[in-house]
CSV table of C-alpha atoms in Angstrom, one decimal:
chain,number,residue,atom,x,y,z
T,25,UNK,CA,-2.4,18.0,28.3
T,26,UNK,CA,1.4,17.5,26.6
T,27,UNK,CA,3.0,19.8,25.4
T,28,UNK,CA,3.8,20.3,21.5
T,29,UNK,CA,6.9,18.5,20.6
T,30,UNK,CA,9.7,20.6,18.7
T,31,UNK,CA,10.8,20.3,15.2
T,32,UNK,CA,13.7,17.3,16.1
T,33,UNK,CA,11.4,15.6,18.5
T,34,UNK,CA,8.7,15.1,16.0
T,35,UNK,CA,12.0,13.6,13.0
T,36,UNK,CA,13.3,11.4,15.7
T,37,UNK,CA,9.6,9.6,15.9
T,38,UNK,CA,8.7,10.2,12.5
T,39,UNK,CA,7.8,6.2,11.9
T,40,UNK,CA,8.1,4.5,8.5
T,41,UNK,CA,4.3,4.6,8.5
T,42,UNK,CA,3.8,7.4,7.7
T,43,UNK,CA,4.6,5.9,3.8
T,44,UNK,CA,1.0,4.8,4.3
T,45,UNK,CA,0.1,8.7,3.3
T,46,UNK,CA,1.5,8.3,0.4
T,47,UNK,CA,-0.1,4.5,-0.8
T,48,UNK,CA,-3.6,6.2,0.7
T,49,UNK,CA,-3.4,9.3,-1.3
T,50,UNK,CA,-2.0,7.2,-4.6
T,51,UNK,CA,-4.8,4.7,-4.9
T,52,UNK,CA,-7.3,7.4,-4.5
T,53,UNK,CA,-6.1,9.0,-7.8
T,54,UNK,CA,-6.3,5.7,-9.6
T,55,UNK,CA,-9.7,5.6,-8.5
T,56,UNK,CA,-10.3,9.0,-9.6
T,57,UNK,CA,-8.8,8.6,-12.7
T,58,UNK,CA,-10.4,5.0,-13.3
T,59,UNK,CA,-13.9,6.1,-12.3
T,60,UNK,CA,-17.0,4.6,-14.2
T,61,UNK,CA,-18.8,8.2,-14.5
T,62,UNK,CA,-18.1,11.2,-16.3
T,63,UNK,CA,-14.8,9.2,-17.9
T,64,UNK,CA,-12.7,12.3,-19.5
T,65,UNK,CA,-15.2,15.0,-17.8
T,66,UNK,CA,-12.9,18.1,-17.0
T,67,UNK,CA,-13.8,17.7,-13.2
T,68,UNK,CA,-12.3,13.9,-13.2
T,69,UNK,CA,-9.1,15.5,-15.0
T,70,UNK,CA,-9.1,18.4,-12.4
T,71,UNK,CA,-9.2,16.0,-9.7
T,72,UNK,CA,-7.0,13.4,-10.9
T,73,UNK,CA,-3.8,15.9,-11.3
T,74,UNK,CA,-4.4,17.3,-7.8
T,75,UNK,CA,-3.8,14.4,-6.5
T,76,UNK,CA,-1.0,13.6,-8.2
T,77,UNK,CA,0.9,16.6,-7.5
T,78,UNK,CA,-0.9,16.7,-3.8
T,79,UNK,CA,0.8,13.2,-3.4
T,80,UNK,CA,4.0,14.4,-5.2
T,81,UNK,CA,4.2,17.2,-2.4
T,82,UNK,CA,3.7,13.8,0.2
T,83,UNK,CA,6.2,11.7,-1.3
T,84,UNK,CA,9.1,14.5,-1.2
T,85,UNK,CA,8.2,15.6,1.9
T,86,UNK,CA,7.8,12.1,3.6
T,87,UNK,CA,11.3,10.5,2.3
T,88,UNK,CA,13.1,13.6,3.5
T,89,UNK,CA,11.5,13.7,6.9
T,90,UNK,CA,12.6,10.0,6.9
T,91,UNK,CA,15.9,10.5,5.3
T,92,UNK,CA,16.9,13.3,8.3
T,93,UNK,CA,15.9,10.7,11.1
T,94,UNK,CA,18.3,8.4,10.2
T,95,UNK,CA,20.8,11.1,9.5
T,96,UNK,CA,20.1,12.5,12.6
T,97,UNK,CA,19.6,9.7,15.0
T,98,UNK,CA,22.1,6.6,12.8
T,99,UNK,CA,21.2,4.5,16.5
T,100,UNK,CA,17.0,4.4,15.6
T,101,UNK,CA,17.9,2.3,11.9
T,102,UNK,CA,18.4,-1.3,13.7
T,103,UNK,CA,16.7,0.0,17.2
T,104,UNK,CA,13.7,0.1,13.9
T,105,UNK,CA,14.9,-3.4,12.5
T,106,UNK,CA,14.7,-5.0,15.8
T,107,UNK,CA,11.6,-3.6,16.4
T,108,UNK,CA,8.8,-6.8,15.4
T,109,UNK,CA,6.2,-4.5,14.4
T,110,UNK,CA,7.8,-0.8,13.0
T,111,UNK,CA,10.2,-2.8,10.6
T,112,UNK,CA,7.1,-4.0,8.9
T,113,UNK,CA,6.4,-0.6,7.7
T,114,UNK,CA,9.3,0.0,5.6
T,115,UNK,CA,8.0,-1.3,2.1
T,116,UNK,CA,5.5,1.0,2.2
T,117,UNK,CA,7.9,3.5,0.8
T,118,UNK,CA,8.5,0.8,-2.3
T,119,UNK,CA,4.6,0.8,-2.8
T,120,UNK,CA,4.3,4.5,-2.2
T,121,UNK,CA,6.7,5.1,-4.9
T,122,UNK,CA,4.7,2.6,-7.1
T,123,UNK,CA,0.7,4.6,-6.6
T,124,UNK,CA,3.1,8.0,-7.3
T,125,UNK,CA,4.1,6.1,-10.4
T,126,UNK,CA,0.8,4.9,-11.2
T,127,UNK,CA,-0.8,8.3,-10.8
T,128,UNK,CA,1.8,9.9,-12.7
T,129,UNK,CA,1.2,7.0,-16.1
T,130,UNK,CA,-2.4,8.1,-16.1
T,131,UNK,CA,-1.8,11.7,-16.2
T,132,UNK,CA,0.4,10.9,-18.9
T,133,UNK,CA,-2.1,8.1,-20.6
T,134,UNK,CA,-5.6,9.9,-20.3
T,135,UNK,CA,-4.9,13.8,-20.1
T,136,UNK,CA,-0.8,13.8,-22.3
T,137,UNK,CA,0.4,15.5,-19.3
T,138,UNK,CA,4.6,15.8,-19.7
T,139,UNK,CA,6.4,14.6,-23.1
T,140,UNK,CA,7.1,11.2,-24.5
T,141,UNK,CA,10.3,10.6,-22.6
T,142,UNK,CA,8.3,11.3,-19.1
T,143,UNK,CA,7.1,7.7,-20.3
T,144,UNK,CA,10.5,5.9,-20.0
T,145,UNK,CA,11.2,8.1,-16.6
T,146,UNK,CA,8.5,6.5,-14.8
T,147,UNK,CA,9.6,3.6,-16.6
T,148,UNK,CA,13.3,3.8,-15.2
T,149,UNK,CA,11.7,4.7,-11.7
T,150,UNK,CA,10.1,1.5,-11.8
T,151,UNK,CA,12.9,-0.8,-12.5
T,152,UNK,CA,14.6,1.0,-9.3
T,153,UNK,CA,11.2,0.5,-7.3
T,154,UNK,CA,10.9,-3.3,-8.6
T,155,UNK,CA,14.2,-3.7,-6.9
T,156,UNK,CA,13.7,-2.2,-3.8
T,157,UNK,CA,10.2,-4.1,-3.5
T,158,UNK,CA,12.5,-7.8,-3.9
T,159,UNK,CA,15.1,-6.4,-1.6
T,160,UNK,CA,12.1,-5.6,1.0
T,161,UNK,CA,10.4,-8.8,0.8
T,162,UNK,CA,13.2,-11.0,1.0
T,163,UNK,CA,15.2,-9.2,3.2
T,164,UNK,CA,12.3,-8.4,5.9
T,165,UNK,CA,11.7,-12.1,5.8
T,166,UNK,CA,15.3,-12.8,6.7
T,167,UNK,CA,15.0,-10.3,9.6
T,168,UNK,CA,11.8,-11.5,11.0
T,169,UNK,CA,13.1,-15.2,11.3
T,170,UNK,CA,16.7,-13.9,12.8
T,171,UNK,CA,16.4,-10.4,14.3
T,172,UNK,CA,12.7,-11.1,16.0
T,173,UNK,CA,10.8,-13.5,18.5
T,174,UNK,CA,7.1,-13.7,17.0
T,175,UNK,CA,4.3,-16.0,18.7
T,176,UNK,CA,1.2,-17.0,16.7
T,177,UNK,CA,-0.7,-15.0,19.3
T,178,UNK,CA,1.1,-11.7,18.8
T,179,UNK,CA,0.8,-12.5,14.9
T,180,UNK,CA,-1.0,-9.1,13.1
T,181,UNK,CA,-1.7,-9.2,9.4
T,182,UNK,CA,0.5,-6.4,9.0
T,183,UNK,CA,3.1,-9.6,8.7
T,184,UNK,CA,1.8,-9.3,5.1
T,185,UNK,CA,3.7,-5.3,4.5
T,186,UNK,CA,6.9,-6.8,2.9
T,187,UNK,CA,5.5,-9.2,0.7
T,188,UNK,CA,2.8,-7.1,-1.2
T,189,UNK,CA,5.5,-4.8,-2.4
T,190,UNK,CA,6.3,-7.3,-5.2
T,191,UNK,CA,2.5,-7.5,-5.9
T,192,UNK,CA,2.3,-3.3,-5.7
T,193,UNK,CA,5.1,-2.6,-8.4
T,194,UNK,CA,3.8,-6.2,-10.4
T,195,UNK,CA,0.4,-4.0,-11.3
T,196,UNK,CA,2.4,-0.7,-11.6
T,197,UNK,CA,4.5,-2.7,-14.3
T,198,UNK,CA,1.3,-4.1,-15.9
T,199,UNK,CA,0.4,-0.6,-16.5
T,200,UNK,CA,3.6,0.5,-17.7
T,201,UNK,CA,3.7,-2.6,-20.1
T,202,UNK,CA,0.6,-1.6,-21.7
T,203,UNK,CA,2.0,2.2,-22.1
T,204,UNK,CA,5.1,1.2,-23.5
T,205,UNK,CA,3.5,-1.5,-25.9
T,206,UNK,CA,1.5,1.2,-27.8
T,207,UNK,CA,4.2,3.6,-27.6
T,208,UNK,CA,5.7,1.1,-30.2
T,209,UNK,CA,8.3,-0.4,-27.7
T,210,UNK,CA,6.6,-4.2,-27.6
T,211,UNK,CA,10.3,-5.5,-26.6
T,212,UNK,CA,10.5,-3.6,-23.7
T,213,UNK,CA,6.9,-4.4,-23.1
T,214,UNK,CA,6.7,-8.0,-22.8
T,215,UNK,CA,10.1,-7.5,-20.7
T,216,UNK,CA,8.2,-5.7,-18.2
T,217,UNK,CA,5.3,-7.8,-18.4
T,218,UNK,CA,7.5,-11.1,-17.7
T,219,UNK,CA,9.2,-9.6,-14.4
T,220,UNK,CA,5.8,-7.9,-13.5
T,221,UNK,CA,4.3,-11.6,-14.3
T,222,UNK,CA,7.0,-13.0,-12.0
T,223,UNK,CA,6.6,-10.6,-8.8
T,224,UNK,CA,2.8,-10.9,-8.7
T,225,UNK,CA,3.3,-14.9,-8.3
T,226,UNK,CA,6.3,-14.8,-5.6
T,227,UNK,CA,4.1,-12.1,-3.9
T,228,UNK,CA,0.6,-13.8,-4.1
T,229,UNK,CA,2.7,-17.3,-3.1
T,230,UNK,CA,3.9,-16.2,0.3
T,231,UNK,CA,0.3,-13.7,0.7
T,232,UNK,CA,-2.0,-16.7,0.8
T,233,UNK,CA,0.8,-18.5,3.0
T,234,UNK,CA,0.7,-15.8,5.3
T,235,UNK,CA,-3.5,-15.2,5.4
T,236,UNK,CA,-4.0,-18.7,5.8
T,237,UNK,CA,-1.8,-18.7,9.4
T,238,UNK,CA,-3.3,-15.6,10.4
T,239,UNK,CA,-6.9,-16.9,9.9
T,240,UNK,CA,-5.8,-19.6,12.5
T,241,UNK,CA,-4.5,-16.9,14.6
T,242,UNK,CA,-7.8,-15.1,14.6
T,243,UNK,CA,-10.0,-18.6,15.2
T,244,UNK,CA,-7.4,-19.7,17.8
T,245,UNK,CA,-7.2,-16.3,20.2
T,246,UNK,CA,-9.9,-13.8,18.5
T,247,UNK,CA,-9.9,-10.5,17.1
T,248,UNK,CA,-6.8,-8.4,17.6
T,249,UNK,CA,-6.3,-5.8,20.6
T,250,UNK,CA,-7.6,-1.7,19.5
T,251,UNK,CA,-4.2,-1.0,18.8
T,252,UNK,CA,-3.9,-3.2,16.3
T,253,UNK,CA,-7.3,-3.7,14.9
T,254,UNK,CA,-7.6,-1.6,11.9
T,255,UNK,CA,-4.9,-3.0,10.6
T,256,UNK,CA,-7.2,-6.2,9.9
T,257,UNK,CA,-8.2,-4.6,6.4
T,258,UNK,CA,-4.4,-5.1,5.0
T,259,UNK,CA,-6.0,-8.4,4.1
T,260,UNK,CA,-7.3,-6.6,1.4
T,261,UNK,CA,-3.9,-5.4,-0.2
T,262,UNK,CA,-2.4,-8.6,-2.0
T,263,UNK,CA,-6.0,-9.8,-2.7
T,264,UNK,CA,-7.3,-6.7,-4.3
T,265,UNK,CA,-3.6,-5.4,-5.7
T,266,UNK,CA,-3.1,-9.0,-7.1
T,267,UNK,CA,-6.4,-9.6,-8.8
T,268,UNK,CA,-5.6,-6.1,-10.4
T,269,UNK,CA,-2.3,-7.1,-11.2
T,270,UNK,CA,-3.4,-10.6,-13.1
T,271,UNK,CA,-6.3,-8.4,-15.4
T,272,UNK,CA,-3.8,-6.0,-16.3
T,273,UNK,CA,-0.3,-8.5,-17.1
T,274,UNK,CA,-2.7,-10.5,-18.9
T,275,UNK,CA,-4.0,-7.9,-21.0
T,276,UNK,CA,-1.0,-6.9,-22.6
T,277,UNK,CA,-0.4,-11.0,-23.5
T,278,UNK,CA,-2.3,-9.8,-26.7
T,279,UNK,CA,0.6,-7.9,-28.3
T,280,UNK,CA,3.4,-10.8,-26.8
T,281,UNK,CA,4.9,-13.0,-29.3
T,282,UNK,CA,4.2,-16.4,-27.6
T,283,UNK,CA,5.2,-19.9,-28.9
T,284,UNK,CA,2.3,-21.6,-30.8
T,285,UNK,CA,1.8,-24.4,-27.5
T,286,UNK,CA,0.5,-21.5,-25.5
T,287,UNK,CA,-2.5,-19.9,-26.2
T,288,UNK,CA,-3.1,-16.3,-25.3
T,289,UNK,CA,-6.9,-16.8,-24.9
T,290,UNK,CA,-6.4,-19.8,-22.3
T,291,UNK,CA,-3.5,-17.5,-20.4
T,292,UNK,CA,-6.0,-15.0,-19.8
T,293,UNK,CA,-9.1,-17.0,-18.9
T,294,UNK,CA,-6.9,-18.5,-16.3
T,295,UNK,CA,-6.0,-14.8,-15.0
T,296,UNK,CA,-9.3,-13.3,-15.0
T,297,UNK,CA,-10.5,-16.9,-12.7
T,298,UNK,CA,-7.7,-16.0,-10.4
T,299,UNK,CA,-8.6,-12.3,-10.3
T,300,UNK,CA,-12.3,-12.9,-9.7
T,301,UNK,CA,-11.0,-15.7,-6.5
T,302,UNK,CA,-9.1,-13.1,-5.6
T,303,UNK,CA,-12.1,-10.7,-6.0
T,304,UNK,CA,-14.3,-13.5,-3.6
T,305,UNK,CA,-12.2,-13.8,-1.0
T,306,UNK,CA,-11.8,-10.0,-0.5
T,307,UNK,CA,-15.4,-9.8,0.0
T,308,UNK,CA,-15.3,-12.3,2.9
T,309,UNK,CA,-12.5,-10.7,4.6
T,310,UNK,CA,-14.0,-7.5,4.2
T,311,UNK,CA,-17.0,-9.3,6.2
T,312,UNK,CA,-14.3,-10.6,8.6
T,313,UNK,CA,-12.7,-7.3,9.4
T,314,UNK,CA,-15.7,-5.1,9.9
T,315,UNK,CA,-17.0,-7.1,11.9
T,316,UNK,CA,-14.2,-7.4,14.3
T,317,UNK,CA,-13.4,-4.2,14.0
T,318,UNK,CA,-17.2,-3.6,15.2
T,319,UNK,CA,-16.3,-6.0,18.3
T,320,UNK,CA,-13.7,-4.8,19.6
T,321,UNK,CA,-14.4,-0.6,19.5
T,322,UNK,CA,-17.3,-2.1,21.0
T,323,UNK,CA,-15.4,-2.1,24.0
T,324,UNK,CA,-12.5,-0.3,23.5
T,325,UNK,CA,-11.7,2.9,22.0
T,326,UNK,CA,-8.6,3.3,18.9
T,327,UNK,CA,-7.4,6.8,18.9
T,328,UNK,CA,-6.5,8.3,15.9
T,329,UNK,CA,-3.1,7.9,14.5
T,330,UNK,CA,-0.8,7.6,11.9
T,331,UNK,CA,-2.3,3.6,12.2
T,332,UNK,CA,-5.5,5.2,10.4
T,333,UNK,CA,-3.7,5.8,6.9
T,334,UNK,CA,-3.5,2.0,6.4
T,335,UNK,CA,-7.0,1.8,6.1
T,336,UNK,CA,-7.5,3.5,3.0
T,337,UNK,CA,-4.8,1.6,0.3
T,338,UNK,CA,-6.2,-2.0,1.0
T,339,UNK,CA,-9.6,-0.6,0.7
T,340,UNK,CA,-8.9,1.4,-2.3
T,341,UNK,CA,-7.0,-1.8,-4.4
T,342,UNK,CA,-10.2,-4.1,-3.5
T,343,UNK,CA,-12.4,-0.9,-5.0
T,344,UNK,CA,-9.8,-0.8,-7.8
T,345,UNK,CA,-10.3,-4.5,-8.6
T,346,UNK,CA,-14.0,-4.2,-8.3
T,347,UNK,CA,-13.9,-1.3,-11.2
T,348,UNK,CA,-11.4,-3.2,-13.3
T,349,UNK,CA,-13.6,-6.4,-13.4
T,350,UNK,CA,-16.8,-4.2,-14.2
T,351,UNK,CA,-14.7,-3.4,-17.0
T,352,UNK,CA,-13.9,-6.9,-18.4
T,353,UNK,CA,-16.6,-8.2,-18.0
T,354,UNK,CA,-18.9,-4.9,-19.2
T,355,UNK,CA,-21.2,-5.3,-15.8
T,356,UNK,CA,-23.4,-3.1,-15.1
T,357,UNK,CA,-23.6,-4.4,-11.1
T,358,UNK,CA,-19.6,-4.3,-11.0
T,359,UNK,CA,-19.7,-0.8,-12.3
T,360,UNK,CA,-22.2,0.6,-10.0
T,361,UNK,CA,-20.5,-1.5,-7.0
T,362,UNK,CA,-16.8,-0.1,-8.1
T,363,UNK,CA,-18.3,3.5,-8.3
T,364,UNK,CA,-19.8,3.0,-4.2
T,365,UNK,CA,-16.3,1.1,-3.2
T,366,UNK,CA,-14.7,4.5,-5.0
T,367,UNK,CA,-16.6,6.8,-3.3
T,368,UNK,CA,-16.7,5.3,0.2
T,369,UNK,CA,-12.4,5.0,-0.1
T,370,UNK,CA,-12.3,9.1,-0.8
T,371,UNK,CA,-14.8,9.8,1.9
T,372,UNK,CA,-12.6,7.3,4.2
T,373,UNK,CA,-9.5,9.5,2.7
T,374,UNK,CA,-10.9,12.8,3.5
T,375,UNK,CA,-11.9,11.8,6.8
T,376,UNK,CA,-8.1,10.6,7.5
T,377,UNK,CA,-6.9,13.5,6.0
T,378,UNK,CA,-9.1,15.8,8.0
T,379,UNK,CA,-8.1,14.3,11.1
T,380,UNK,CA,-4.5,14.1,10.4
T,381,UNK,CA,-4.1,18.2,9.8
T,382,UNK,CA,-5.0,19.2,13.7
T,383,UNK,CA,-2.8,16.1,14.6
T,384,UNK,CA,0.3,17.0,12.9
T,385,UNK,CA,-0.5,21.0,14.0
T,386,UNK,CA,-0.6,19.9,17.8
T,387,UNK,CA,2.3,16.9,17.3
T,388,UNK,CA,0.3,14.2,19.1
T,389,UNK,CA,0.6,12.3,15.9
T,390,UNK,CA,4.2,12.0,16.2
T,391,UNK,CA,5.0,8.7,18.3
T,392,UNK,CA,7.6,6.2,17.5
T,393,UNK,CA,7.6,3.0,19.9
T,394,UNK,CA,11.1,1.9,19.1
T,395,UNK,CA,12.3,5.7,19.7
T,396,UNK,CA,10.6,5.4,23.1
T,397,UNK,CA,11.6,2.3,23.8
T,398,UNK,CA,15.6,3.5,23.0
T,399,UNK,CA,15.2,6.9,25.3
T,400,UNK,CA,13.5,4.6,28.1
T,401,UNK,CA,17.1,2.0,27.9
T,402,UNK,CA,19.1,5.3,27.8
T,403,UNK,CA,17.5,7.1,30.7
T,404,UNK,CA,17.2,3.5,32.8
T,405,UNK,CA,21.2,2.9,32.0
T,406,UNK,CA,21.8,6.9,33.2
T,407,UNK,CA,20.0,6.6,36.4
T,408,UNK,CA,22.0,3.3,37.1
T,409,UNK,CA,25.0,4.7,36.6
């Protein structure tokens, strides 16, 4: 059995995934505070600030931790951007940011939790997020094509990490728009909607680019290995967050001065069709990754690790979609369906979470491949020397 690893062991392989805690814990408070039953019930209120400030604590503690690694060890930042699989991870911190954001709104929206200028805080702290999600995408893109060597069989749908940070803050700015437009400030509304308009489409564009190769990968050499398997649900994240994204932008087109040759009704319509294909083809890659999840811990086993926590936000922003079109469209079926989705993504979280406390307590979860991979070169070149 190994041996607990020390305080600057466990920072030096202290991953970028680990942002994944954050995105789990944050969509499970939208769904808390979006849930079908008992709307405005003290228990949902209860609930819903616990796990903001529960995910506050996360989102401190998990940008410092990643903060002091790179302060620490300056040699693991391009080791990490070299790295064709742990680079991937870093726009999760953009679209942890973005649930903290969203968690914090409805707080603020449903329960008047902080004053009227917390409003245009979150609002600032998503201009700086919307940033860092286009810096992400674009600039992972341009490492992946220069700094990596990727093959179609090594291909994972985590591929898809930078580019659903644009479609994360797009719905996170939907939200904010809609905030903002009855707060009286519709200029500053239909900004945010425009940009937040803008981000979903680049974001969706290069998604379905993306799913489309991968979906040859998976026809071409099969399911992924146990290591990488549960990351097949990521599928979920741009379809789920991006239906949410178009319901909510076009929403707010209601209080947009528009020229007379558009028609706000038509925008709309043409969202909510996108949102519910959106909505469709989630439900078949849902099919498509349980059941090859299913195949494959079949005959291998995937210990728990940090790997788990990526589970939880694709599944939670399908669930979230499912809620939001039961609302639209005032379906009883969508309602009842959103509330099981809900409920299965906090049992999923608690499960996680569970799991997670005896693995931090012991350090096993602690285990960065590019930090290995660097300490292996350094001890080879030692030895030759």
């Amino acid at each position: 059995m190994s041996s607990r690893k020390d305080l600057k062991t466990c920072i030096r392989h202290f991953t970028w995934s680990w942002h994944t805690v954050v995105m789990g814990t944050g969509v499970v408070s939208s769904l808390i505070s979006r849930f079908h039953f008992g709307q405005g019930s003290e228990a949902l209120k209860i609930l819903t600030l616990l796990t903001f400030f529960l995910n506050l604590f996360f989102f401190v503690a998990i940008c410092a931790a990643t903060v002091a690694r790179y302060c620490m060890f300056p040699e693991l930042w391009s080791a990490m951007l070299r790295h064709p699989t742990q680079s991937l991870f870093t726009g999760c911190s953009m679209m942890g940011a973005a649930t903290l954001l969203n968690s914090g709104l409805a707080a603020h929206q449903s329960y008047s939790f902080a004053g009227p200028g917390f409003l245009y805080t979150l609002w600032a702290f998503w201009w700086l997020d919307s940033v860092g999600s286009a810096f992400t995408a674009v600039g992972m893109i341009y490492v992946m094509m220069t700094k990596h060597r990727h093959s179609l069989g090594q291909m994972s749908a985590l591929w898809l990490l930078p580019v659903v940070t644009l479609i994360v803050a797009s719905s996170t700015g939907g939200l904010l728009s809609t905030a903002l437009a009855a707060a009286g400030r519709t200029s500053d509304a239909t900004l945010t909607m425009g940009v937040s308009f803008t981000m979903v489409l680049i974001g969706l564009s290069l998604a379905l680019m993306i799913i489309t190769v991968y979906l040859m990968r998976l026809v071409i050499h099969g399911p992924l290995n146990a290591s990488l398997i549960l990351s097949s649900f990521i599928i979920l994240g741009p379809l789920g967050q991006g239906g949410f994204s178009m319901l909510v932008n076009s929403q707010n087109l209601a209080n947009t001065p528009l020229p007379p040759s558009l028609s706000v009704t038509a925008i709309q319509a043409v969202c909510f069709c996108v949102a519910w294909a959106l909505w469709s083809m989630g439900l078949v890659w849902l099919c498509i990754a349980v059941s090859s999840i299913c195949n494959v811990l079949h005959r291998q086993s995937a210990p728990f690790s940090i790997g788990y926590w990526g589970m939880i936000f694709p599944n939670g922003v399908f669930a979230l979609l499912t809620v939001e079109l039961g609302v639209v469209l005032e379906s009883p079926v969508l309602n009842y369906l959103g509330a099981i989705f809900s409920v299965l993504v906090f049992l999923l979280w608690t499960f996680v979470f569970l799991k997670t406390i005896p693995a931090v307590y012991d350090t096993s979860i602690f285990n960065s491949p590019c930090a290995s991979k660097l300490d292996e070169q350094t001890r080879s070149s030692l030895e030759g020397s």
